[in-house]
Short mmCIF file of C-alpha atoms in Angstrom, two decimals:
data_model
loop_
_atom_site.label_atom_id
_atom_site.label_comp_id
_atom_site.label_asym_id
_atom_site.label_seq_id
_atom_site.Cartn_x
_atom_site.Cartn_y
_atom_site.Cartn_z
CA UNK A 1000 76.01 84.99 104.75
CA UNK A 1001 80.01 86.24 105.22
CA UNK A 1002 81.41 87.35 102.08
CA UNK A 1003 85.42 87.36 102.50
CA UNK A 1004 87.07 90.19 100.31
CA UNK A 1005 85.38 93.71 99.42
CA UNK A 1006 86.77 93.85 95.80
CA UNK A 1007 84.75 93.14 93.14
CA UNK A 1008 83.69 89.44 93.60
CA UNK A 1009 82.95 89.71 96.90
CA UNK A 1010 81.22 93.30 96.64
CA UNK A 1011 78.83 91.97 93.66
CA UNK A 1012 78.06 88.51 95.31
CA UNK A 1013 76.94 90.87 97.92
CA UNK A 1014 75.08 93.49 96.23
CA UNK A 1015 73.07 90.66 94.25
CA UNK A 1016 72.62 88.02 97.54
CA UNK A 1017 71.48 91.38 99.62
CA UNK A 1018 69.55 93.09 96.73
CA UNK A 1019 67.90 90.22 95.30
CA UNK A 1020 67.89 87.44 97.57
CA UNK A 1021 67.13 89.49 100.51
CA UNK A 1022 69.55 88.25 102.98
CA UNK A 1023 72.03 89.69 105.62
CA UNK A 1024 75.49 90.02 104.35
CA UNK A 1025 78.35 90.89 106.43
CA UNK A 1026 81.65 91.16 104.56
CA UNK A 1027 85.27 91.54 105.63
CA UNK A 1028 87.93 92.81 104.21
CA UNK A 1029 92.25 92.45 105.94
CA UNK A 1030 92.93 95.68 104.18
CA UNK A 1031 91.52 99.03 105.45
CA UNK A 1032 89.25 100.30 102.64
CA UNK A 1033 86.64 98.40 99.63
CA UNK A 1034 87.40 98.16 96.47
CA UNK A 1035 89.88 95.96 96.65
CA UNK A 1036 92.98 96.28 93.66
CA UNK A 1037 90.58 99.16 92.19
CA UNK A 1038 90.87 101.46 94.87
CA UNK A 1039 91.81 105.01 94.62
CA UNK A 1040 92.56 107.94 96.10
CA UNK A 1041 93.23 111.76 95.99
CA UNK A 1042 96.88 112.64 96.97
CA UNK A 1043 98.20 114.92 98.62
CA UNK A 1044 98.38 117.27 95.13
CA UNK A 1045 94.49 116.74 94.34
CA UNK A 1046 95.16 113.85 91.87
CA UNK A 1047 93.14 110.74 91.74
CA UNK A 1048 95.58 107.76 91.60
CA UNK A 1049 95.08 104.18 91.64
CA UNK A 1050 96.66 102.51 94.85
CA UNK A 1051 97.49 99.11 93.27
CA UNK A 1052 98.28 100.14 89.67
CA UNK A 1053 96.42 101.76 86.95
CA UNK A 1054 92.88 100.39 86.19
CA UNK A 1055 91.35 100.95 83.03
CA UNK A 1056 87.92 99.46 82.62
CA UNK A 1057 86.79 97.86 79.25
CA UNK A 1058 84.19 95.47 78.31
CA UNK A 1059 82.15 93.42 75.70
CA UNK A 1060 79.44 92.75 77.93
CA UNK A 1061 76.46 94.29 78.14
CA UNK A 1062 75.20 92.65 81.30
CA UNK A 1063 78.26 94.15 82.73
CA UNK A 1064 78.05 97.46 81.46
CA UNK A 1065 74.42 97.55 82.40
CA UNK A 1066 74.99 96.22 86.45
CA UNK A 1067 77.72 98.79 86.84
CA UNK A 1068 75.89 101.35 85.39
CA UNK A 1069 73.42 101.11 88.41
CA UNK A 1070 76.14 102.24 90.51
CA UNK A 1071 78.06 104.69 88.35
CA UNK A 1072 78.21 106.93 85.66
CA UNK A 1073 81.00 106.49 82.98
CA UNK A 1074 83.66 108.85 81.64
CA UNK A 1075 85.10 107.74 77.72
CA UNK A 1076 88.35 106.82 77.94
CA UNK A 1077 90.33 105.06 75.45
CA UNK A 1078 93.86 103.90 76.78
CA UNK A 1079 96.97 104.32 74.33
CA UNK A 1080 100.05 102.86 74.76
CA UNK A 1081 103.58 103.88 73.53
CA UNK A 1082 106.47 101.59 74.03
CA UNK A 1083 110.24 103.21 74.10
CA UNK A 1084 111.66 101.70 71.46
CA UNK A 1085 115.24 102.31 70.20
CA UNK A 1086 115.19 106.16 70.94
CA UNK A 1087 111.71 106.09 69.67
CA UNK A 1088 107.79 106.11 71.10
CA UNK A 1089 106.21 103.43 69.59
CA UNK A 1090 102.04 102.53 68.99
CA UNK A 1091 101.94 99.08 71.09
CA UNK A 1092 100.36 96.73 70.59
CA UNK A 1093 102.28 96.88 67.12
CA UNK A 1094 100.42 98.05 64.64
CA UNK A 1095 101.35 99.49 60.71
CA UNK A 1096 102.41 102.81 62.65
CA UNK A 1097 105.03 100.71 64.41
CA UNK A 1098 106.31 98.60 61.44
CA UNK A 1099 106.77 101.98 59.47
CA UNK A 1100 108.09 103.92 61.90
CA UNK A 1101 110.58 101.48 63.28
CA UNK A 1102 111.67 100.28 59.58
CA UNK A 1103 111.53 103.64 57.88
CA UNK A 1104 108.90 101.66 55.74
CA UNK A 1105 105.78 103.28 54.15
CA UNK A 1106 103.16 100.22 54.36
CA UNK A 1107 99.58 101.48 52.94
CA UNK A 1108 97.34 98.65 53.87
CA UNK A 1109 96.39 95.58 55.40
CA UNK A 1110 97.45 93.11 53.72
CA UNK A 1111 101.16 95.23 53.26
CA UNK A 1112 101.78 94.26 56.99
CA UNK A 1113 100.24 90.80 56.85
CA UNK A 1114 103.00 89.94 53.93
CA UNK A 1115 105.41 91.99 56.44
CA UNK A 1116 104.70 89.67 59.16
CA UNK A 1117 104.44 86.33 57.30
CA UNK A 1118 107.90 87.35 55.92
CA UNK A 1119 109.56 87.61 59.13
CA UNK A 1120 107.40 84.17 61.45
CA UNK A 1121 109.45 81.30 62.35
CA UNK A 1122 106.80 78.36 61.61
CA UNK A 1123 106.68 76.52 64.77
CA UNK A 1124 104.70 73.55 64.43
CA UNK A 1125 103.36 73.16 68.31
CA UNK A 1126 102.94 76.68 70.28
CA UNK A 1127 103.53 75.78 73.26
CA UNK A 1128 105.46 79.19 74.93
CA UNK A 1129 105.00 82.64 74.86
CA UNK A 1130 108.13 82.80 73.04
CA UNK A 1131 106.29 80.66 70.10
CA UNK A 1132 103.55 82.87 70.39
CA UNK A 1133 105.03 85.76 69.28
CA UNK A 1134 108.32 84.64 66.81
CA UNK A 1135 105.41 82.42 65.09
CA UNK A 1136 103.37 85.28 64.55
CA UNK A 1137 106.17 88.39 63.64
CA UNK A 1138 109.32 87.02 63.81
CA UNK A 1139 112.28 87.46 66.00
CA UNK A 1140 112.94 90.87 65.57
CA UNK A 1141 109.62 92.33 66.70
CA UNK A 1142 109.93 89.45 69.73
CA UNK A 1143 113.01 90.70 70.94
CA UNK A 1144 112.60 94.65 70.76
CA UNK A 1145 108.61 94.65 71.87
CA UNK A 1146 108.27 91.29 74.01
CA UNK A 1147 111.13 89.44 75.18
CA UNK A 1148 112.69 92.09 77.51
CA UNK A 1149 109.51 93.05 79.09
CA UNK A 1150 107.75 89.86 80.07
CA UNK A 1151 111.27 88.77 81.57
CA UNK A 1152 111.39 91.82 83.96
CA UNK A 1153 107.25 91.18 84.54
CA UNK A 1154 107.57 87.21 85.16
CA UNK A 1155 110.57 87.17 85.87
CA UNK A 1156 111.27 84.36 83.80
CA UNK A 1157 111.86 84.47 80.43
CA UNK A 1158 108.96 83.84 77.20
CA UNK A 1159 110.36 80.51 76.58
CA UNK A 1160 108.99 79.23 79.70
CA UNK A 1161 105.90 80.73 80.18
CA UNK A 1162 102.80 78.74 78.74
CA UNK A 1163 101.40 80.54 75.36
CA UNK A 1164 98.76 82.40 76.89
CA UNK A 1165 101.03 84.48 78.78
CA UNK A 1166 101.71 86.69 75.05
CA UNK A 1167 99.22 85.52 73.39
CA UNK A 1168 96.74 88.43 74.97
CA UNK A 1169 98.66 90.68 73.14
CA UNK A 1170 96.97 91.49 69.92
CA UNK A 1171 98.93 92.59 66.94
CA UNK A 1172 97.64 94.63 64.29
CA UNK A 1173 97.64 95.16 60.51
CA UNK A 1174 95.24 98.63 60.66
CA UNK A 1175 96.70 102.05 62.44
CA UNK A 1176 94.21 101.52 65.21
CA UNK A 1177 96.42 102.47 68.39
CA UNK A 1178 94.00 101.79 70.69
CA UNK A 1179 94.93 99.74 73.42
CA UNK A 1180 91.52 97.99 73.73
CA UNK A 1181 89.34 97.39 71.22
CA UNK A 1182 86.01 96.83 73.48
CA UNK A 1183 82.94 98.55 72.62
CA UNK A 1184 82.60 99.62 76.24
CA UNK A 1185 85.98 101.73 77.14
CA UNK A 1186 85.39 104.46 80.08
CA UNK A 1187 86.12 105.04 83.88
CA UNK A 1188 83.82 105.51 86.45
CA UNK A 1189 83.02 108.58 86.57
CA UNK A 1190 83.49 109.45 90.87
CA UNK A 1191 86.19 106.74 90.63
CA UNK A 1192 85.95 102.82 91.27
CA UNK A 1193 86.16 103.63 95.19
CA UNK A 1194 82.82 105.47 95.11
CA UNK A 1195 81.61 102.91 92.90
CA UNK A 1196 82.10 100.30 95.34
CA UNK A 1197 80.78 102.73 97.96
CA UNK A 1198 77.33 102.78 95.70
CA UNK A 1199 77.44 98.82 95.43
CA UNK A 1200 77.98 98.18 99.02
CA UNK A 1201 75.40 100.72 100.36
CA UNK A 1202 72.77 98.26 101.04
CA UNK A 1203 70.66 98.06 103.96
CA UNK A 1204 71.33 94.63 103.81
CA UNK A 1205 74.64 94.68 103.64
CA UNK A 1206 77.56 95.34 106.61
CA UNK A 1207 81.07 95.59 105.96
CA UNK A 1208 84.03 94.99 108.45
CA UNK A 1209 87.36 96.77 107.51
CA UNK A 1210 90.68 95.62 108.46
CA UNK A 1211 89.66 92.25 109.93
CA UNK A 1212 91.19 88.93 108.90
CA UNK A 1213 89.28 86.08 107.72
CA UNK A 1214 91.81 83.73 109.75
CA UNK A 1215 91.97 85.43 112.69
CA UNK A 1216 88.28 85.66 113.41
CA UNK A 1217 86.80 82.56 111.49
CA UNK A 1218 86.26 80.22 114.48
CA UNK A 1219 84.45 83.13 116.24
CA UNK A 1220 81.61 83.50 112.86
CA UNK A 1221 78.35 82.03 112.47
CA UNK A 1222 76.86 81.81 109.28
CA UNK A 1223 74.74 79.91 106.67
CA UNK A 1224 76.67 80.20 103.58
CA UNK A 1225 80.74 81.61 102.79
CA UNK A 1226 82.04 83.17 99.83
CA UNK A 1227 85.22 83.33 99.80
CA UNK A 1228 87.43 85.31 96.95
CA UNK A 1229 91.23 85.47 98.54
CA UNK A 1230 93.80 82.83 97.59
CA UNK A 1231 92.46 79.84 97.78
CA UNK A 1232 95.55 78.09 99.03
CA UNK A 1233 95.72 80.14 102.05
CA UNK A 1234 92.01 78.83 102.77
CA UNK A 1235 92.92 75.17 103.20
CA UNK A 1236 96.46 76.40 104.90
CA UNK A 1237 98.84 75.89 102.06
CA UNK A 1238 98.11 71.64 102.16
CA UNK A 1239 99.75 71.22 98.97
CA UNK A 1240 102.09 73.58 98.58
CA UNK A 1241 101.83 77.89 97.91
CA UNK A 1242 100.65 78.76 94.59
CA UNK A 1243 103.16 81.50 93.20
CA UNK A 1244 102.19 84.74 92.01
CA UNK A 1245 104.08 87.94 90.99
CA UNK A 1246 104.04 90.93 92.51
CA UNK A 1247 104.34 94.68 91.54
CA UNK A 1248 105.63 98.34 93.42
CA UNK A 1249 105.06 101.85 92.38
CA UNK A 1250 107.15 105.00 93.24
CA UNK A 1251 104.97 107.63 92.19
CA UNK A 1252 106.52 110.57 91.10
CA UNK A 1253 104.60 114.35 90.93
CA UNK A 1254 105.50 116.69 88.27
CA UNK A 1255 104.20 120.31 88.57
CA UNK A 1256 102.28 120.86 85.34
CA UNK A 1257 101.50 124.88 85.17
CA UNK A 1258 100.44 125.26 82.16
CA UNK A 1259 97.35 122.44 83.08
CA UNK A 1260 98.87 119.96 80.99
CA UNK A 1261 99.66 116.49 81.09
CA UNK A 1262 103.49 115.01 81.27
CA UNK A 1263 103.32 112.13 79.12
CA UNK A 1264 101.71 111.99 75.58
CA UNK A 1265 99.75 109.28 76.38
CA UNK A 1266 98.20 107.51 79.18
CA UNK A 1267 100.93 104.46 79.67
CA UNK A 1268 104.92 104.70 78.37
CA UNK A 1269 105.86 100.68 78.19
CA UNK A 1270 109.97 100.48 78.46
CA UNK A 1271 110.16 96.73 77.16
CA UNK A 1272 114.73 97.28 77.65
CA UNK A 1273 115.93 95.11 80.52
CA UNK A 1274 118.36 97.70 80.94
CA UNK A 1275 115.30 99.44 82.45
CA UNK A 1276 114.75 98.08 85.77
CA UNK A 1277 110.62 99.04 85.23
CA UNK A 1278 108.25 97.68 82.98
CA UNK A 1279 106.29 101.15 82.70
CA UNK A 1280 104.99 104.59 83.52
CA UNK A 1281 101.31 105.63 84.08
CA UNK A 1282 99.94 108.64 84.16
CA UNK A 1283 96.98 108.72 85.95
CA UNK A 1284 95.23 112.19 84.80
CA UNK A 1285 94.85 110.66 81.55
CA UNK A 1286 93.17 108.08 83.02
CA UNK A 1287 90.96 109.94 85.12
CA UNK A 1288 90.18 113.55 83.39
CA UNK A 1289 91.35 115.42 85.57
CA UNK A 1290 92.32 118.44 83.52
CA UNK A 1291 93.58 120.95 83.38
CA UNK A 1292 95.52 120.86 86.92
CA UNK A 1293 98.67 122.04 88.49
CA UNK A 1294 100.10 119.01 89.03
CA UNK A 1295 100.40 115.52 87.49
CA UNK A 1296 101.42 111.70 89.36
CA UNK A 1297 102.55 109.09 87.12
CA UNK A 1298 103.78 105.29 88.48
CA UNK A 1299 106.23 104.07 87.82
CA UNK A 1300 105.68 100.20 88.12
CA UNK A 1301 108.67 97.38 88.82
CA UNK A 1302 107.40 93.47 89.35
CA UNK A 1303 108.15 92.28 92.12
CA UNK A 1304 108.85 88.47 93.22
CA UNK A 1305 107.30 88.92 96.81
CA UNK A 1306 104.38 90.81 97.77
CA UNK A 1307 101.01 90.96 97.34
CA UNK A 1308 99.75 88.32 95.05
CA UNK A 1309 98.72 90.11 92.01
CA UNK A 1310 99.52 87.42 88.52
CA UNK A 1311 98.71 83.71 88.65
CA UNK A 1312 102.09 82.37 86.98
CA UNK A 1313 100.49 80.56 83.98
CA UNK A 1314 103.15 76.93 83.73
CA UNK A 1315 101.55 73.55 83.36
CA UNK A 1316 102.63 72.63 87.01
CA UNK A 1317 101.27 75.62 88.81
CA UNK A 1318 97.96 75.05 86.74
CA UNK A 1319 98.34 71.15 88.68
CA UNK A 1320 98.73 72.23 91.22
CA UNK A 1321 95.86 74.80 91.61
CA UNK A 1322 93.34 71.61 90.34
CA UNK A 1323 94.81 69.82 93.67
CA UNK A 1324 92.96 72.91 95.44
CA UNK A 1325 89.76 72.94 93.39
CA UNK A 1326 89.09 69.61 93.98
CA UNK A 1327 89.09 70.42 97.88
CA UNK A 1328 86.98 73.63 97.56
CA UNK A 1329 84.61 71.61 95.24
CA UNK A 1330 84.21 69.05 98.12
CA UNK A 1331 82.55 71.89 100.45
CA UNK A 1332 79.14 72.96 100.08
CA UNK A 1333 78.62 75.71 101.84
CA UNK A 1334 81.87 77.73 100.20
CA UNK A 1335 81.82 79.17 96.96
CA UNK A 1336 85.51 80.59 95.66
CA UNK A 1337 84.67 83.40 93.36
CA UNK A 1338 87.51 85.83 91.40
CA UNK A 1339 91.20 85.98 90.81
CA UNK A 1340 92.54 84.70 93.80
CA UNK A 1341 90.14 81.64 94.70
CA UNK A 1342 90.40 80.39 91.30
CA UNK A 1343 94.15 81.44 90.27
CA UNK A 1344 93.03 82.96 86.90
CA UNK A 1345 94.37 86.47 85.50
CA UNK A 1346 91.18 88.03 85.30
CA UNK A 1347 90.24 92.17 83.92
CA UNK A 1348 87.96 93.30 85.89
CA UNK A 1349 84.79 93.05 83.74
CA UNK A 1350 85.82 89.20 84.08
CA UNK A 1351 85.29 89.37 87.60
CA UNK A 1352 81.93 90.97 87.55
CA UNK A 1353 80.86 88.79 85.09
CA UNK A 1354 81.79 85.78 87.13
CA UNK A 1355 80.50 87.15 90.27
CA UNK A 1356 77.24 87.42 88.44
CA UNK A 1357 77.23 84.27 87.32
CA UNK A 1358 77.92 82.79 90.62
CA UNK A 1359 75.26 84.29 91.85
CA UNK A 1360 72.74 82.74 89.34
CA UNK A 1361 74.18 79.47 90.22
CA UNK A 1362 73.83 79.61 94.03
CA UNK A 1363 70.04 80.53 93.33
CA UNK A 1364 69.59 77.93 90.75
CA UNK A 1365 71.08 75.58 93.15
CA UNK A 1366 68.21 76.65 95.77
CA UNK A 1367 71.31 77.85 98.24
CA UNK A 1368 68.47 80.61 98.98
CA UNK A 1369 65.24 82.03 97.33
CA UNK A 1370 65.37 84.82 95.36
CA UNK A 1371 63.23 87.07 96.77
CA UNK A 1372 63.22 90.46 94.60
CA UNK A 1373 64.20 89.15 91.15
CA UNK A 1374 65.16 92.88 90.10
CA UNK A 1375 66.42 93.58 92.88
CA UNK A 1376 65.96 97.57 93.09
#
């Protein structure tokens, strides 16, 4: 069986078709290491950075939590977010922090900031944009200082024409949690999500081919069954049309920290001004524990228009047009698209795994090949 990408839908499809099913994998990969988005690194100061962005695993799922946990112990982590608003650091998602702090109010409960909010929403009949999302919900105010700058520099397009979902994701609170996420399961790997994937791959089974190019080399493969996880309009050569995505670039920037200390308060600064040309700044030793230390790297992230496909652009016609594509991958038998890219969905990463799981269970209850080892050990 080929397996086309060594991120996380094509290393689980792997682990589980190699593992359980007992068959001989090879997987490819265009770029030069596994792990695909997750991968990290040390640089060049000792820090352990995130190539492709910061990476903070959460989860509600237990059979996620429990298949990882095969490959990796976890460190807690909790992600916190501050947002520079107005001169002022900011709990985001909003929460009663932020509607007292940036009001000079002194709201005591729940139901204080739920009468805050309904106050302020526009009622808006139909949500249809990202824009209704949010005014609908808090009002024009919070949509302008917290949302409307930010998602224009990330989408490049402003809320108003982005479909609902787009803001929706955002949650906003009445409580002073300031947690990011709220999942039960928040934590890194503990060696990193590079030697996690390391752990996952390393199966007799299993061979992996770095740097090679599906489209260069698939006339010269033989094999019973492809999965396939990179953009799924690429695989049938763009026939309708490119699906657009948007990009992201980091500079990352190393502070000397002597005293063992960390630069920012919290793990991720959000700067939602457009007359910020970045959306925000990420320090990764909060992320990854690694304190104290002499030095600390934080990204600084800009979206980008071009580059490497990273966010499905969520409209009604790019959503079309994608269904044009499914309906040709549904039409082959012996493909199965699996993750982000093959099925143009923004997916966290627990999403992935969970889908690659699934996939898996349907290809065996679809008698694509026996399962031999049902555990898999």
């Amino acid at each position: 069986m080929l397996v086309v990408g060594a991120g996380y839908a094509g290393s689980v499809v792997a682990e589980r078709m190699a593992a359980a099913g007992q068959r001989r994998i090879l997987v490819i990969d265009r770029r030069d290491h596994i792990a695909g988005n997750a991968y990290d690194y040390y640089d060049e100061h000792g820090v352990l950075c995130h190539r492709y962005g910061p990476h903070i695993f959460h989860t509600n799922s237990q059979k996620v939590v429990e298949y990882l946990s095969r490959f990796t112990d976890w460190r807690p982590y909790e992600h916190r977010v501050l947002a520079d608003v107005d001169g002022q650091l900011l709990p985001m998602p909003i929460n009663r922090t932020t509607v007292n702090r940036l009001y000079g109010l002194d709201l005591k409960t729940d139901e204080d900031v739920e009468a805050f909010y309904r106050e302020r929403a526009e009622p808006i009949a139909l949500v249809k944009t990202s824009e209704d999302a949010v005014v609908s919900k808090v009002g024009r105010d919070l949509y302008e200082r917290f949302f409307r700058g930010y998602t224009r520099k990330q989408w490049e397009r402003d809320p108003s024409e982005l479909h609902a979902s787009v803001c929706a994701r955002i949650p906003l609170r009445t409580n002073t949690d300031d947690r990011y996420f709220t999942d039960w399961h928040q934590a890194m790997p503990a060696d990193g999500y590079t030697e996690m994937f390391r752990r996952i791959l390393d199966h007799p089974n299993i061979e992996v081919s770095l740097g090679t190019d599906y489209f260069e080399i698939q006339d010269e493969l033989a094999y019973d069954h492809l999965v396939f996880t990179g953009p799924v309009d690429r695989f049938f050569d763009y026939r309708f049309g490119a699906l657009p995505y948007r990009s992201l670039e980091w500079d990352l920037v190393t502070e000397p920290t002597p005293d063992g200390g960390l630069v920012q308060p919290v793990g991720s600064v959000n700067h939602p001004s457009q007359d910020v040309p970045y959306t925000r700044k990420t320090e990764f030793r909060h992320l990854t524990g690694q304190s104290p230390h002499d030095a600390s790297t934080i990204a600084v992230e800009y979206p980008r228009s071009e580059g490497d496909p990273y966010y499905p652009i969520p409209r009604d016609d790019t959503r079309e047009l994608y269904k044009r594509y499914e309906q040709l991958a549904a039409e082959l038998p012996n493909v199965t698209f699996v993750g982000r890219l093959a099925r143009y969905q923004y997916l966290n990463m627990d999403q992935v795994v969970a889908q690659a799981l699934t996939t898996f269970d349907k290809l065996v209850a679809a008698r694509r090949f026996e399962l031999v080892d049902p555990v898999g050990s």
